[in-house]
Amino acid sequence: MKSKRLLLIALALGLHAEAAPEALDWVAIEPSCFQMGESRVYREEAPRHQACVGAYDITRTEITVGQFSQFVEATGYLTRAERGWTASDAGGPGIDLPPGAAIFQPIEGVRPRDLNWWRWMEGANWKAPGGPDSDAPPADHPVTHITRDDAMAYAAWAGGRLPTEAEWEYAARGGLEGELFAWTEAENKALKDRANTWQGVFPVVNSADDGFAGVSPVATYPANGFGLYDMIGNVWEWTATPYAPTHSERDRKRAGEAGLDLSQPGISVGTIKGGSYLCASSYCYRFRPAARQAQDLAYGTSHVGFRIVRTATDPVE
């Protein structure tokens, strides 16, 4: 059913076979079962449970600005950030919202009114991540300001789909079992050499000891055991799985296809994984394979991107 839905999206957008993408760099993942989730950190990551995945290929890096540009040039696709919302749009926020997206803005001072570090920026989109006056992002940066629907549209054109949460987490673990991180515990002492995360006191001071205060080029940091880059840090990544408060069967049923985030009931939410350049040891301790977060399906943000997978058959959640 998922592959049929992606095909319908592609047909609706007029994405034809002759507008094929340049070859993506795929990594083959063998079928396996593993212990998914985590009981040592945040409640939403529990319970640990066995999950099994079939064989699939996954892109070695996050989809880049350059790769997304090929898609747009071939199809004329406009992302949600470029289109905005009207109050009557299905699946939208229920208000008129001009084209734009949410960007991170470091706070100044410690006054209560300063503690919201997200700002809606008219004109922000994948071509201008910081707003209409910002520089165009380099072609080797991960594309951002992408909603789940935007990511699915690209995936359909490229002959793939978004990974399920289980597929994403298994790939992020890189063959390690029982580790909290995507590397051994000892290697976590050198976090700045392993992934693009926040260095310093979030959200006030980012020392950029890892070399970057924001998004970094893909494949800047070492690959994991499967040869995949940036599964941890840099930007969060969309999955196809609706967000549920925990991994329990009860919560998954409650979430349904629309997803459920108890902090924002009634809002359709998907699951994003991997953490981003905004995750710090002192805040958002989510630069780990089991970490997960709800993301509003209506908006793109400056710290969320995606990668895609492909298989011969649809996955089983």
mmCIF file of C-alpha atoms in Angstrom:
data_model
loop_
_atom_site.group_PDB
_atom_site.id
_atom_site.type_symbol
_atom_site.label_atom_id
_atom_site.label_comp_id
_atom_site.label_asym_id
_atom_site.label_seq_id
_atom_site.Cartn_x
_atom_site.Cartn_y
_atom_site.Cartn_z
ATOM 1 C CA MET A 1 0.000 0.000 0.000
ATOM 2 C CA LYS A 2 2.785 2.439 0.789
ATOM 3 C CA SER A 3 4.413 1.982 -2.600
ATOM 4 C CA LYS A 4 1.044 2.563 -4.307
ATOM 5 C CA ARG A 5 0.541 5.764 -2.310
ATOM 6 C CA LEU A 6 3.990 7.018 -3.340
ATOM 7 C CA LEU A 7 3.184 6.209 -6.958
ATOM 8 C CA LEU A 8 -0.044 8.225 -6.727
ATOM 9 C CA ILE A 9 1.914 11.160 -5.292
ATOM 10 C CA ALA A 10 4.364 10.934 -8.152
ATOM 11 C CA LEU A 11 1.601 10.823 -10.768
ATOM 12 C CA ALA A 12 -0.208 13.752 -9.174
ATOM 13 C CA LEU A 13 2.971 15.808 -9.317
ATOM 14 C CA GLY A 14 3.664 14.822 -12.898
ATOM 15 C CA LEU A 15 6.947 13.125 -12.036
ATOM 16 C CA HIS A 16 7.725 11.083 -15.125
ATOM 17 C CA ALA A 17 10.230 8.304 -15.625
ATOM 18 C CA GLU A 18 12.273 10.372 -18.099
ATOM 19 C CA ALA A 19 13.058 12.825 -15.282
ATOM 20 C CA ALA A 20 15.172 10.218 -13.526
ATOM 21 C CA PRO A 21 17.670 11.292 -10.861
ATOM 22 C CA GLU A 22 21.385 10.864 -11.134
ATOM 23 C CA ALA A 23 22.550 7.683 -9.439
ATOM 24 C CA LEU A 24 22.388 7.833 -5.654
ATOM 25 C CA ASP A 25 24.984 6.092 -3.500
ATOM 26 C CA TRP A 26 23.165 3.148 -1.922
ATOM 27 C CA VAL A 27 24.322 0.859 0.892
ATOM 28 C CA ALA A 28 22.834 -2.629 1.096
ATOM 29 C CA ILE A 29 21.459 -3.694 4.488
ATOM 30 C CA GLU A 30 20.914 -7.391 5.145
ATOM 31 C CA PRO A 31 17.790 -8.770 6.875
ATOM 32 C CA SER A 32 18.188 -8.878 10.642
ATOM 33 C CA CYS A 33 16.503 -8.743 14.037
ATOM 34 C CA PHE A 34 17.767 -6.431 16.785
ATOM 35 C CA GLN A 35 16.880 -4.880 20.113
ATOM 36 C CA MET A 36 15.126 -1.635 19.273
ATOM 37 C CA GLY A 37 14.530 1.233 21.693
ATOM 38 C CA GLU A 38 16.207 2.224 24.956
ATOM 39 C CA SER A 39 15.234 2.102 28.637
ATOM 40 C CA ARG A 40 18.103 4.175 30.066
ATOM 41 C CA VAL A 41 17.240 7.667 28.832
ATOM 42 C CA TYR A 42 13.862 9.080 27.742
ATOM 43 C CA ARG A 43 10.492 7.465 28.320
ATOM 44 C CA GLU A 44 9.434 7.671 24.667
ATOM 45 C CA GLU A 45 12.304 5.370 23.676
ATOM 46 C CA ALA A 46 10.974 2.475 25.760
ATOM 47 C CA PRO A 47 10.287 -0.354 25.938
ATOM 48 C CA ARG A 48 13.234 -2.146 24.418
ATOM 49 C CA HIS A 49 11.868 -4.823 22.145
ATOM 50 C CA GLN A 50 12.882 -7.091 19.310
ATOM 51 C CA ALA A 51 12.346 -5.647 15.846
ATOM 52 C CA CYS A 52 13.113 -7.293 12.536
ATOM 53 C CA VAL A 53 13.867 -5.704 9.182
ATOM 54 C CA GLY A 54 14.024 -7.189 5.723
ATOM 55 C CA ALA A 55 16.701 -6.463 3.160
ATOM 56 C CA TYR A 56 16.833 -2.881 1.919
ATOM 57 C CA ASP A 57 19.186 -0.303 0.472
ATOM 58 C CA ILE A 58 19.675 3.076 2.148
ATOM 59 C CA THR A 59 21.386 6.192 0.845
ATOM 60 C CA ARG A 60 24.873 6.591 2.233
ATOM 61 C CA THR A 61 24.230 10.214 3.178
ATOM 62 C CA GLU A 62 21.325 12.518 3.817
ATOM 63 C CA ILE A 63 19.748 13.834 0.633
ATOM 64 C CA THR A 64 21.720 16.920 -0.284
ATOM 65 C CA VAL A 65 20.756 20.325 -1.598
ATOM 66 C CA GLY A 66 22.292 19.368 -4.925
ATOM 67 C CA GLN A 67 20.309 16.138 -5.180
ATOM 68 C CA PHE A 68 17.075 17.872 -4.223
ATOM 69 C CA SER A 69 17.804 20.576 -6.809
ATOM 70 C CA GLN A 70 17.836 17.917 -9.540
ATOM 71 C CA PHE A 71 14.388 16.802 -8.444
ATOM 72 C CA VAL A 72 13.012 20.346 -8.486
ATOM 73 C CA GLU A 73 14.584 21.142 -11.858
ATOM 74 C CA ALA A 74 13.128 17.978 -13.371
ATOM 75 C CA THR A 75 9.620 18.342 -11.955
ATOM 76 C CA GLY A 76 8.958 21.949 -10.986
ATOM 77 C CA TYR A 77 8.057 20.796 -7.491
ATOM 78 C CA LEU A 78 7.381 23.446 -4.847
ATOM 79 C CA THR A 79 7.934 22.511 -1.215
ATOM 80 C CA ARG A 80 5.393 23.368 1.446
ATOM 81 C CA ALA A 81 7.685 26.127 2.705
ATOM 82 C CA GLU A 82 7.552 27.682 -0.767
ATOM 83 C CA ARG A 83 3.761 27.368 -1.023
ATOM 84 C CA GLY A 84 2.590 28.349 2.453
ATOM 85 C CA TRP A 85 -0.828 27.413 3.792
ATOM 86 C CA THR A 86 -4.379 28.695 3.543
ATOM 87 C CA ALA A 87 -6.844 28.233 6.381
ATOM 88 C CA SER A 88 -8.837 25.708 4.312
ATOM 89 C CA ASP A 89 -5.914 23.454 3.323
ATOM 90 C CA ALA A 90 -6.362 19.888 4.530
ATOM 91 C CA GLY A 91 -3.665 18.853 6.982
ATOM 92 C CA GLY A 92 -2.579 22.421 7.581
ATOM 93 C CA PRO A 93 -2.470 24.627 10.667
ATOM 94 C CA GLY A 94 -5.989 25.980 10.059
ATOM 95 C CA ILE A 95 -4.785 29.541 9.427
ATOM 96 C CA ASP A 96 -3.435 31.486 6.504
ATOM 97 C CA LEU A 97 0.330 31.236 6.641
ATOM 98 C CA PRO A 98 2.604 32.826 4.044
ATOM 99 C CA PRO A 99 5.464 30.859 2.506
ATOM 100 C CA GLY A 100 8.188 30.324 5.077
ATOM 101 C CA ALA A 101 9.540 27.961 7.695
ATOM 102 C CA ALA A 102 10.848 27.774 11.257
ATOM 103 C CA ILE A 103 14.467 28.717 11.846
ATOM 104 C CA PHE A 104 16.617 28.429 14.944
ATOM 105 C CA GLN A 105 17.614 31.692 16.562
ATOM 106 C CA PRO A 106 20.033 31.658 19.513
ATOM 107 C CA ILE A 107 18.634 33.447 22.534
ATOM 108 C CA GLU A 108 20.191 36.483 24.162
ATOM 109 C CA GLY A 109 20.013 36.689 27.938
ATOM 110 C CA VAL A 110 17.981 34.474 30.222
ATOM 111 C CA ARG A 111 14.680 36.318 30.438
ATOM 112 C CA PRO A 112 11.621 34.021 30.254
ATOM 113 C CA ARG A 113 10.461 35.626 27.026
ATOM 114 C CA ASP A 114 13.782 34.720 25.445
ATOM 115 C CA LEU A 115 13.387 30.986 26.017
ATOM 116 C CA ASN A 116 11.714 30.274 22.676
ATOM 117 C CA TRP A 117 14.556 29.842 20.206
ATOM 118 C CA TRP A 118 12.383 29.125 17.175
ATOM 119 C CA ARG A 119 11.216 31.881 14.863
ATOM 120 C CA TRP A 120 8.867 31.763 11.886
ATOM 121 C CA MET A 121 10.702 33.331 8.983
ATOM 122 C CA GLU A 122 8.775 34.359 5.871
ATOM 123 C CA GLY A 123 10.714 33.366 2.774
ATOM 124 C CA ALA A 124 12.782 30.664 4.484
ATOM 125 C CA ASN A 125 12.939 27.463 2.456
ATOM 126 C CA TRP A 126 15.413 24.877 1.204
ATOM 127 C CA LYS A 127 17.010 27.410 -1.155
ATOM 128 C CA ALA A 128 17.291 30.103 1.528
ATOM 129 C CA PRO A 129 17.503 28.289 4.893
ATOM 130 C CA GLY A 130 18.027 31.454 6.937
ATOM 131 C CA GLY A 131 15.375 33.515 5.150
ATOM 132 C CA PRO A 132 15.172 35.545 1.932
ATOM 133 C CA ASP A 133 18.348 37.502 2.690
ATOM 134 C CA SER A 134 20.458 34.449 3.530
ATOM 135 C CA ASP A 135 23.035 32.840 1.272
ATOM 136 C CA ALA A 136 22.121 29.825 -0.824
ATOM 137 C CA PRO A 137 23.271 26.611 0.866
ATOM 138 C CA PRO A 138 26.169 24.643 -0.636
ATOM 139 C CA ALA A 139 25.212 21.694 -2.815
ATOM 140 C CA ASP A 140 26.832 19.214 -0.396
ATOM 141 C CA HIS A 141 24.770 20.299 2.623
ATOM 142 C CA PRO A 142 21.747 18.229 3.652
ATOM 143 C CA VAL A 143 18.546 19.753 2.323
ATOM 144 C CA THR A 144 16.377 21.244 5.101
ATOM 145 C CA HIS A 145 12.980 22.957 5.513
ATOM 146 C CA ILE A 146 11.434 19.769 4.144
ATOM 147 C CA THR A 147 8.112 18.353 5.362
ATOM 148 C CA ARG A 148 7.443 14.622 5.359
ATOM 149 C CA ASP A 149 5.265 15.029 2.256
ATOM 150 C CA ASP A 150 8.114 16.865 0.506
ATOM 151 C CA ALA A 151 10.480 14.037 1.407
ATOM 152 C CA MET A 152 8.014 11.424 0.171
ATOM 153 C CA ALA A 153 7.624 13.249 -3.137
ATOM 154 C CA TYR A 154 11.386 13.209 -3.690
ATOM 155 C CA ALA A 155 11.559 9.548 -2.693
ATOM 156 C CA ALA A 156 8.834 8.582 -5.176
ATOM 157 C CA TRP A 157 10.679 10.382 -7.980
ATOM 158 C CA ALA A 158 13.980 8.757 -7.017
ATOM 159 C CA GLY A 159 12.482 5.238 -6.922
ATOM 160 C CA GLY A 160 12.532 4.860 -3.149
ATOM 161 C CA ARG A 161 10.611 5.681 0.003
ATOM 162 C CA LEU A 162 11.222 6.921 3.496
ATOM 163 C CA PRO A 163 12.591 4.327 5.944
ATOM 164 C CA THR A 164 10.453 3.004 8.730
ATOM 165 C CA GLU A 165 11.640 3.884 12.216
ATOM 166 C CA ALA A 166 12.900 0.326 12.686
ATOM 167 C CA GLU A 167 14.848 0.389 9.416
ATOM 168 C CA TRP A 168 16.346 3.755 10.292
ATOM 169 C CA GLU A 169 17.370 2.720 13.808
ATOM 170 C CA TYR A 170 18.910 -0.557 12.705
ATOM 171 C CA ALA A 171 20.951 1.242 10.050
ATOM 172 C CA ALA A 172 22.038 3.912 12.554
ATOM 173 C CA ARG A 173 23.359 1.287 14.971
ATOM 174 C CA GLY A 174 25.822 0.171 12.327
ATOM 175 C CA GLY A 175 25.937 -3.398 13.593
ATOM 176 C CA LEU A 176 26.487 -2.535 17.276
ATOM 177 C CA GLU A 177 24.306 -4.255 19.881
ATOM 178 C CA GLY A 178 23.588 -2.894 23.332
ATOM 179 C CA GLU A 179 25.464 0.380 22.885
ATOM 180 C CA LEU A 180 23.807 3.652 23.897
ATOM 181 C CA PHE A 181 25.466 5.470 21.019
ATOM 182 C CA ALA A 182 26.299 4.673 17.405
ATOM 183 C CA TRP A 183 29.849 4.081 18.585
ATOM 184 C CA THR A 184 31.339 2.505 21.695
ATOM 185 C CA GLU A 185 30.941 4.185 25.070
ATOM 186 C CA ALA A 186 34.647 5.002 25.172
ATOM 187 C CA GLU A 187 34.451 6.849 21.877
ATOM 188 C CA ASN A 188 31.710 9.124 23.208
ATOM 189 C CA LYS A 189 34.375 11.111 25.050
ATOM 190 C CA ALA A 190 35.378 12.447 21.639
ATOM 191 C CA LEU A 191 31.839 13.359 20.559
ATOM 192 C CA LYS A 192 33.013 16.426 18.661
ATOM 193 C CA ASP A 193 34.984 14.119 16.375
ATOM 194 C CA ARG A 194 32.066 11.745 15.822
ATOM 195 C CA ALA A 195 29.082 13.920 14.873
ATOM 196 C CA ASN A 196 27.869 17.468 14.307
ATOM 197 C CA THR A 197 26.213 18.417 17.605
ATOM 198 C CA TRP A 198 25.968 21.486 19.848
ATOM 199 C CA GLN A 199 29.173 22.257 21.739
ATOM 200 C CA GLY A 200 28.637 24.474 24.780
ATOM 201 C CA VAL A 201 25.640 25.692 26.795
ATOM 202 C CA PHE A 202 22.452 25.327 24.769
ATOM 203 C CA PRO A 203 20.898 27.566 23.481
ATOM 204 C CA VAL A 204 23.156 30.447 24.467
ATOM 205 C CA VAL A 205 26.741 29.493 23.597
ATOM 206 C CA ASN A 206 27.906 27.225 20.798
ATOM 207 C CA SER A 207 31.700 27.013 20.824
ATOM 208 C CA ALA A 208 31.653 25.075 17.523
ATOM 209 C CA ASP A 209 34.495 22.887 18.806
ATOM 210 C CA ASP A 210 33.367 20.269 16.285
ATOM 211 C CA GLY A 211 34.053 22.701 13.466
ATOM 212 C CA PHE A 212 30.502 23.853 12.764
ATOM 213 C CA ALA A 213 27.959 26.116 14.444
ATOM 214 C CA GLY A 214 25.233 24.977 12.047
ATOM 215 C CA VAL A 215 24.727 22.385 9.336
ATOM 216 C CA SER A 216 27.864 20.699 7.995
ATOM 217 C CA PRO A 217 28.528 19.106 4.590
ATOM 218 C CA VAL A 218 27.423 15.485 4.443
ATOM 219 C CA ALA A 219 30.089 12.853 5.150
ATOM 220 C CA THR A 220 32.225 15.285 7.160
ATOM 221 C CA TYR A 221 32.384 12.910 10.134
ATOM 222 C CA PRO A 222 33.345 9.203 10.199
ATOM 223 C CA ALA A 223 30.929 6.625 8.802
ATOM 224 C CA ASN A 224 29.322 4.044 11.070
ATOM 225 C CA GLY A 225 29.850 0.291 10.861
ATOM 226 C CA PHE A 226 27.599 0.022 7.801
ATOM 227 C CA GLY A 227 29.403 2.812 5.963
ATOM 228 C CA LEU A 228 26.622 5.362 6.539
ATOM 229 C CA TYR A 229 27.359 9.008 7.277
ATOM 230 C CA ASP A 230 25.562 11.445 9.587
ATOM 231 C CA MET A 231 22.995 9.021 10.922
ATOM 232 C CA ILE A 232 23.709 10.852 14.158
ATOM 233 C CA GLY A 233 23.748 14.643 14.365
ATOM 234 C CA ASN A 234 23.828 17.254 11.598
ATOM 235 C CA VAL A 235 20.059 17.181 10.885
ATOM 236 C CA TRP A 236 17.168 15.117 12.169
ATOM 237 C CA GLU A 237 15.796 12.705 9.560
ATOM 238 C CA TRP A 238 12.210 11.900 8.639
ATOM 239 C CA THR A 239 10.909 8.360 8.861
ATOM 240 C CA ALA A 240 7.649 6.976 7.476
ATOM 241 C CA THR A 241 6.452 5.975 10.949
ATOM 242 C CA PRO A 242 3.765 8.029 12.741
ATOM 243 C CA TYR A 243 4.962 9.209 16.147
ATOM 244 C CA ALA A 244 3.655 7.416 19.252
ATOM 245 C CA PRO A 245 4.386 8.374 22.883
ATOM 246 C CA THR A 246 6.263 5.090 23.427
ATOM 247 C CA HIS A 247 6.982 1.868 21.561
ATOM 248 C CA SER A 248 4.210 0.035 23.415
ATOM 249 C CA GLU A 249 1.539 -1.615 21.314
ATOM 250 C CA ARG A 250 -1.095 0.388 23.170
ATOM 251 C CA ASP A 251 0.523 3.707 22.300
ATOM 252 C CA ARG A 252 1.066 2.731 18.686
ATOM 253 C CA LYS A 253 -2.623 1.926 18.357
ATOM 254 C CA ARG A 254 -3.556 5.203 20.024
ATOM 255 C CA ALA A 255 -1.311 7.097 17.631
ATOM 256 C CA GLY A 256 -2.772 5.588 14.472
ATOM 257 C CA GLU A 257 -1.784 6.956 11.078
ATOM 258 C CA ALA A 258 -1.946 10.596 12.240
ATOM 259 C CA GLY A 259 0.524 10.080 15.089
ATOM 260 C CA LEU A 260 0.159 11.262 18.667
ATOM 261 C CA ASP A 261 2.317 13.643 20.671
ATOM 262 C CA LEU A 262 0.843 14.167 24.139
ATOM 263 C CA SER A 263 2.385 17.656 24.315
ATOM 264 C CA GLN A 264 0.447 18.753 21.230
ATOM 265 C CA PRO A 265 -2.728 16.633 20.998
ATOM 266 C CA GLY A 266 -4.693 16.867 17.785
ATOM 267 C CA ILE A 267 -1.622 17.696 15.691
ATOM 268 C CA SER A 268 -0.530 15.198 13.055
ATOM 269 C CA VAL A 269 3.055 14.201 13.809
ATOM 270 C CA GLY A 270 5.679 11.948 12.306
ATOM 271 C CA THR A 271 8.802 10.415 13.812
ATOM 272 C CA ILE A 272 12.207 11.986 13.229
ATOM 273 C CA LYS A 273 15.452 10.334 14.277
ATOM 274 C CA GLY A 274 19.147 10.969 14.837
ATOM 275 C CA GLY A 275 19.345 14.365 16.520
ATOM 276 C CA SER A 276 20.895 17.428 14.934
ATOM 277 C CA TYR A 277 23.484 20.170 15.277
ATOM 278 C CA LEU A 278 21.199 21.597 17.999
ATOM 279 C CA CYS A 279 21.471 18.556 20.276
ATOM 280 C CA ALA A 280 23.751 18.995 23.290
ATOM 281 C CA SER A 281 24.787 16.793 26.188
ATOM 282 C CA SER A 282 23.010 19.270 28.492
ATOM 283 C CA TYR A 283 19.844 19.522 26.365
ATOM 284 C CA CYS A 284 18.200 17.254 23.789
ATOM 285 C CA TYR A 285 20.402 14.277 24.595
ATOM 286 C CA ARG A 286 19.205 12.670 21.392
ATOM 287 C CA PHE A 287 22.322 12.084 19.306
ATOM 288 C CA ARG A 288 21.693 8.357 19.680
ATOM 289 C CA PRO A 289 20.124 5.644 17.456
ATOM 290 C CA ALA A 290 17.195 4.975 19.812
ATOM 291 C CA ALA A 291 16.344 8.649 20.273
ATOM 292 C CA ARG A 292 13.131 9.799 18.652
ATOM 293 C CA GLN A 293 11.072 12.945 18.480
ATOM 294 C CA ALA A 294 7.681 14.081 17.193
ATOM 295 C CA GLN A 295 7.654 16.514 14.274
ATOM 296 C CA ASP A 296 4.630 18.462 13.046
ATOM 297 C CA LEU A 297 3.789 17.308 9.515
ATOM 298 C CA ALA A 298 2.765 20.809 8.460
ATOM 299 C CA TYR A 299 6.097 22.586 8.723
ATOM 300 C CA GLY A 300 9.674 22.457 7.557
ATOM 301 C CA THR A 301 12.464 23.524 9.907
ATOM 302 C CA SER A 302 16.132 24.402 9.624
ATOM 303 C CA HIS A 303 17.302 21.250 11.431
ATOM 304 C CA VAL A 304 15.311 18.469 9.719
ATOM 305 C CA GLY A 305 16.231 16.624 6.532
ATOM 306 C CA PHE A 306 15.935 13.033 5.278
ATOM 307 C CA ARG A 307 17.432 10.081 3.463
ATOM 308 C CA ILE A 308 15.634 7.351 1.559
ATOM 309 C CA VAL A 309 15.562 3.568 1.204
ATOM 310 C CA ARG A 310 14.452 1.150 -1.479
ATOM 311 C CA THR A 311 13.214 -2.431 -1.349
ATOM 312 C CA ALA A 312 11.513 -4.915 -3.634
ATOM 313 C CA THR A 313 8.518 -5.226 -1.288
ATOM 314 C CA ASP A 314 6.802 -2.986 1.235
ATOM 315 C CA PRO A 315 8.119 -3.225 4.813
ATOM 316 C CA VAL A 316 6.133 -4.634 7.704
ATOM 317 C CA GLU A 317 5.817 -2.265 10.697
#
